[in-house]
Short mmCIF file of C-alpha atoms and ligand atoms in Angstrom, two decimals:
data_model
loop_
_atom_site.label_atom_id
_atom_site.label_comp_id
_atom_site.label_asym_id
_atom_site.label_seq_id
_atom_site.Cartn_x
_atom_site.Cartn_y
_atom_site.Cartn_z
CA MET V 754 -57.79 -178.80 65.82
CA LYS V 755 -59.00 -176.05 63.48
CA GLY V 756 -61.67 -176.81 60.95
CA ILE V 757 -63.32 -179.62 62.63
CA PRO V 758 -65.93 -181.02 62.90
CA TYR V 759 -66.09 -180.85 59.00
CA PHE V 760 -69.15 -182.03 57.09
CA CYS V 761 -69.04 -182.86 53.47
CA ARG V 762 -70.63 -185.19 50.97
CA GLY V 763 -70.04 -186.17 47.28
CA GLU V 764 -70.18 -188.91 44.71
CA VAL V 765 -67.90 -191.93 45.07
CA ILE V 766 -65.66 -192.10 42.23
CA ARG V 767 -63.16 -194.57 40.99
CA GLY V 768 -59.84 -194.19 42.69
CA PHE V 769 -56.20 -195.18 41.69
CA GLY V 770 -57.30 -198.88 41.38
CA ARG V 771 -54.33 -200.08 43.38
CA GLY V 772 -56.23 -202.94 44.91
CA SER V 773 -56.75 -201.30 48.42
CA LYS V 774 -59.85 -203.67 48.57
CA GLU V 775 -57.63 -206.65 48.06
CA LEU V 776 -55.58 -205.60 51.09
CA GLY V 777 -58.87 -205.54 53.16
CA ILE V 778 -58.77 -201.65 53.23
CA PRO V 779 -61.18 -200.28 50.40
CA THR V 780 -61.31 -196.50 50.33
CA ALA V 781 -63.98 -194.67 48.78
CA ASN V 782 -62.57 -191.65 46.86
CA PHE V 783 -64.19 -188.15 46.60
CA PRO V 784 -64.10 -186.15 43.22
CA ASP V 785 -61.94 -183.01 42.82
CA SER V 786 -65.14 -180.87 43.55
CA VAL V 787 -65.01 -182.06 47.19
CA VAL V 788 -61.37 -182.13 47.46
CA ASP V 789 -60.94 -178.46 46.11
CA HIS V 790 -63.52 -177.22 48.61
CA LEU V 791 -61.48 -178.41 51.63
CA PRO V 792 -60.73 -175.09 53.89
CA ALA V 793 -57.07 -174.18 54.08
CA GLU V 794 -57.08 -174.77 57.70
CA ILE V 795 -57.85 -178.70 57.26
CA SER V 796 -54.29 -179.93 57.28
CA THR V 797 -53.50 -183.07 55.26
CA GLY V 798 -53.43 -186.23 57.50
CA ILE V 799 -55.47 -189.05 59.04
CA TYR V 800 -58.80 -188.16 60.41
CA TYR V 801 -61.66 -190.17 61.96
CA GLY V 802 -65.33 -189.61 62.16
CA TRP V 803 -68.80 -190.74 61.13
CA ALA V 804 -69.88 -191.89 57.45
CA CYS V 805 -73.12 -193.03 55.56
CA VAL V 806 -73.67 -194.08 52.02
CA GLY V 807 -76.87 -192.74 50.50
CA SER V 808 -79.54 -192.87 53.06
CA GLY V 809 -77.94 -195.88 54.71
CA ASP V 810 -76.72 -196.51 58.38
CA ILE V 811 -74.14 -194.32 59.98
CA HIS V 812 -70.70 -196.04 60.51
CA LYS V 813 -67.51 -195.14 61.97
CA MET V 814 -64.76 -194.17 59.46
CA VAL V 815 -61.12 -193.20 58.84
CA MET V 816 -60.02 -190.77 56.22
CA SER V 817 -56.81 -189.92 54.56
CA ILE V 818 -56.38 -186.53 53.11
CA GLY V 819 -53.26 -185.61 50.96
CA TRP V 820 -50.86 -187.00 48.62
CA ASN V 821 -50.23 -190.54 49.76
CA PRO V 822 -46.53 -190.17 50.25
CA TYR V 823 -45.85 -194.09 49.88
CA TYR V 824 -47.13 -193.74 46.53
CA LYS V 825 -45.89 -190.22 45.70
CA ASN V 826 -49.20 -188.88 44.19
CA THR V 827 -49.28 -185.70 42.53
CA LYS V 828 -52.98 -185.07 43.25
CA LYS V 829 -54.41 -184.46 46.43
CA SER V 830 -56.93 -186.91 47.48
CA MET V 831 -59.69 -187.67 50.16
CA GLU V 832 -60.17 -191.45 50.63
CA THR V 833 -62.62 -192.67 53.33
CA HIS V 834 -62.56 -196.36 54.67
CA VAL V 835 -65.85 -196.97 56.27
CA ILE V 836 -65.57 -199.28 59.22
CA HIS V 837 -68.29 -201.69 58.16
CA THR V 838 -68.44 -204.84 55.72
CA PHE V 839 -70.56 -203.83 52.67
CA LYS V 840 -72.30 -206.63 50.62
CA GLU V 841 -71.66 -204.46 47.47
CA ASP V 842 -69.57 -201.62 46.13
CA PHE V 843 -71.05 -198.29 46.18
CA TYR V 844 -69.57 -196.34 43.28
CA GLY V 845 -71.81 -193.48 42.00
CA GLN V 846 -73.55 -193.15 45.50
CA ILE V 847 -73.31 -190.15 47.79
CA LEU V 848 -71.03 -190.53 50.69
CA SER V 849 -71.65 -188.36 53.55
CA VAL V 850 -69.04 -187.88 56.13
CA VAL V 851 -68.19 -185.73 59.33
CA MET V 852 -64.45 -185.54 60.36
CA VAL V 853 -64.50 -185.19 64.17
CA GLY V 854 -60.82 -185.73 65.10
CA TYR V 855 -57.26 -186.00 63.66
CA ILE V 856 -55.04 -189.04 64.34
CA ARG V 857 -51.58 -188.19 62.59
CA PRO V 858 -49.93 -186.72 59.63
CA GLU V 859 -49.49 -188.81 56.43
CA ARG V 860 -46.02 -190.38 56.06
CA SER V 861 -44.15 -192.76 53.87
CA PHE V 862 -43.35 -196.33 54.87
CA ASP V 863 -40.70 -198.90 54.03
CA SER V 864 -43.01 -201.38 52.90
CA LEU V 865 -46.61 -202.01 52.04
CA GLU V 866 -46.98 -204.27 55.13
CA ALA V 867 -45.85 -201.19 57.22
CA LEU V 868 -48.44 -199.09 55.48
CA ILE V 869 -51.20 -201.54 56.26
CA SER V 870 -50.32 -202.00 59.85
CA ALA V 871 -50.45 -198.23 60.39
CA ILE V 872 -53.87 -198.03 58.86
CA THR V 873 -55.08 -200.97 60.85
CA ASN V 874 -53.72 -199.11 63.94
CA ASP V 875 -55.69 -195.91 62.74
CA ILE V 876 -58.84 -197.98 62.55
CA GLU V 877 -58.47 -199.13 66.19
CA GLU V 878 -57.79 -195.64 67.37
CA ALA V 879 -60.82 -194.34 65.45
CA LYS V 880 -63.13 -197.05 66.98
CA ALA V 881 -62.10 -196.19 70.45
CA ARG V 882 -61.85 -192.31 70.17
CA LEU V 883 -65.28 -192.16 68.66
CA GLU V 884 -66.94 -193.70 71.84
CA VAL V 885 -67.42 -190.41 73.74
CA PRO V 886 -70.74 -188.43 74.01
CA GLU V 887 -69.29 -185.42 72.16
CA HIS V 888 -68.67 -187.33 69.03
CA ILE V 889 -71.67 -189.70 69.37
CA LYS V 890 -73.88 -186.37 69.51
CA LEU V 891 -72.59 -185.71 65.82
CA LYS V 892 -73.92 -189.05 64.61
CA GLU V 893 -77.14 -187.67 65.26
CA ASP V 894 -76.76 -184.50 63.37
CA ASN V 895 -79.48 -183.82 60.86
CA PHE V 896 -76.66 -183.53 58.36
CA PHE V 897 -77.13 -187.27 57.82
CA THR V 898 -80.86 -187.45 57.64
CA SER V 899 -81.49 -184.35 55.54
CA ASN V 900 -82.74 -185.02 52.01
CA ALA V 901 -79.46 -183.87 50.29
CA SER V 902 -77.95 -187.23 51.55
CA THR V 903 -80.27 -189.15 49.36
CA SER V 904 -80.13 -186.82 46.33
CA LYS V 905 -77.57 -187.37 43.62
CA SER V 906 -78.10 -183.78 42.43
CA THR V 907 -76.14 -182.35 45.32
CA GLY V 908 -73.16 -184.54 44.68
CA SER V 909 -70.82 -182.04 45.68
CA THR V 910 -72.77 -180.01 48.30
CA ILE V 911 -70.33 -178.73 51.12
CA MET V 912 -71.65 -178.01 54.47
CA ASN V 913 -69.60 -177.19 57.45
CA GLY V 914 -70.35 -175.87 61.00
CA HIS V 915 -74.04 -175.25 59.86
P1 ADP F 1212 -60.61 -197.38 44.16
O1 ADP F 1212 -59.32 -197.14 43.77
O2 ADP F 1212 -61.60 -197.10 42.97
O3 ADP F 1212 -60.99 -196.28 45.16
P2 ADP F 1212 -60.52 -199.30 46.22
O4 ADP F 1212 -59.84 -200.74 46.14
O5 ADP F 1212 -60.00 -198.40 47.21
O6 ADP F 1212 -60.92 -198.79 44.83
O7 ADP F 1212 -62.02 -199.63 46.59
C1 ADP F 1212 -62.99 -198.62 46.94
C2 ADP F 1212 -64.46 -199.00 46.67
O8 ADP F 1212 -64.91 -200.24 47.41
C3 ADP F 1212 -65.29 -197.93 47.15
O9 ADP F 1212 -65.50 -196.89 46.15
C4 ADP F 1212 -66.72 -198.69 47.41
O10 ADP F 1212 -67.49 -198.82 46.36
C5 ADP F 1212 -66.18 -200.15 47.83
N1 ADP F 1212 -66.17 -200.31 49.27
C6 ADP F 1212 -66.68 -201.61 49.82
N2 ADP F 1212 -66.61 -201.61 51.14
C7 ADP F 1212 -66.14 -200.39 51.55
C8 ADP F 1212 -65.73 -199.83 52.76
N3 ADP F 1212 -65.89 -200.51 53.88
N4 ADP F 1212 -65.09 -198.64 52.75
C9 ADP F 1212 -64.92 -197.91 51.59
N5 ADP F 1212 -65.31 -198.47 50.35
C10 ADP F 1212 -65.87 -199.54 50.37
N1 RBF F 1213 -50.94 -193.31 52.37
C1 RBF F 1213 -49.68 -192.96 52.62
O1 RBF F 1213 -48.93 -192.85 51.73
N2 RBF F 1213 -49.22 -192.70 53.91
C2 RBF F 1213 -50.14 -192.74 55.03
O2 RBF F 1213 -49.72 -192.53 56.14
C3 RBF F 1213 -51.38 -193.25 54.74
N3 RBF F 1213 -52.34 -193.42 55.64
C4 RBF F 1213 -53.38 -193.87 55.55
C5 RBF F 1213 -54.37 -193.98 56.66
C6 RBF F 1213 -55.70 -194.45 56.37
C7 RBF F 1213 -56.63 -194.58 57.66
C8 RBF F 1213 -56.29 -194.61 55.21
C9 RBF F 1213 -57.58 -195.20 54.85
C10 RBF F 1213 -55.32 -194.53 53.99
C11 RBF F 1213 -54.06 -194.09 54.22
N4 RBF F 1213 -53.15 -193.79 53.14
C12 RBF F 1213 -51.97 -193.48 53.44
C13 RBF F 1213 -53.60 -194.01 51.74
C14 RBF F 1213 -53.10 -195.49 51.15
O3 RBF F 1213 -51.95 -195.32 50.59
C15 RBF F 1213 -54.20 -195.76 50.13
O4 RBF F 1213 -55.60 -195.99 50.73
C16 RBF F 1213 -53.72 -197.16 49.42
O5 RBF F 1213 -54.51 -197.06 48.17
C17 RBF F 1213 -53.68 -198.38 50.05
O6 RBF F 1213 -53.32 -199.31 49.48
MG1 MG F 1214 -59.92 -195.90 47.01
#
């Protein structure tokens, strides 16, 4: 898969407010500055990798990149579901992620239940696929420990392949 691993970070902004959280799948949305920096070779679809909020712990994640065909969005988005239960929301904080693998293209579904069940499968897939030395190694990358991840002023810093 071209373009990955791909490292990026940015501020967590308010998303579409569709109540993903109520469905048990909150997704932290990146601002346009991060979305617009995505290289052309990164195709839309569902990715998995590692994520960390501020200078916190590194967790597994799944990310959706694209137009959410189920909702027919007109704007491309990057939404990350961190596979961890947080005590509080983290709007305004810096989310650092590395995308390490691709799961599937985005698609539309006949019902919200079908969308949720596909996302639940993606989460299980991500959990399993991340358990290999090649991916675990990236968790230790100094991208996650460098100062930038704790600094708000570097909110839209993009780093790749460094
Ligand atoms: P929005 O439409 O504003 O993105 P969501 O319902 O998708 O709203 O909720 C996303 C917000 O939930 C995130 O911005 C973050 O502050 C919070 N949140 C709590 N737990 C998680 C998690 N495990 N993964 C992603 N975001 C989470
Ligand atoms: N939206 C879609 O329209 N089609 C998809 O195939 C799709 N897959 C997703 C996979 C994951 C892992 C995540 C986190 C989101 C996905 N979404 C998809 C985005 C979803 O529509 C959005 O998060 C909603 O706000 C959930 O209610
Ligand atoms: Mg969201």
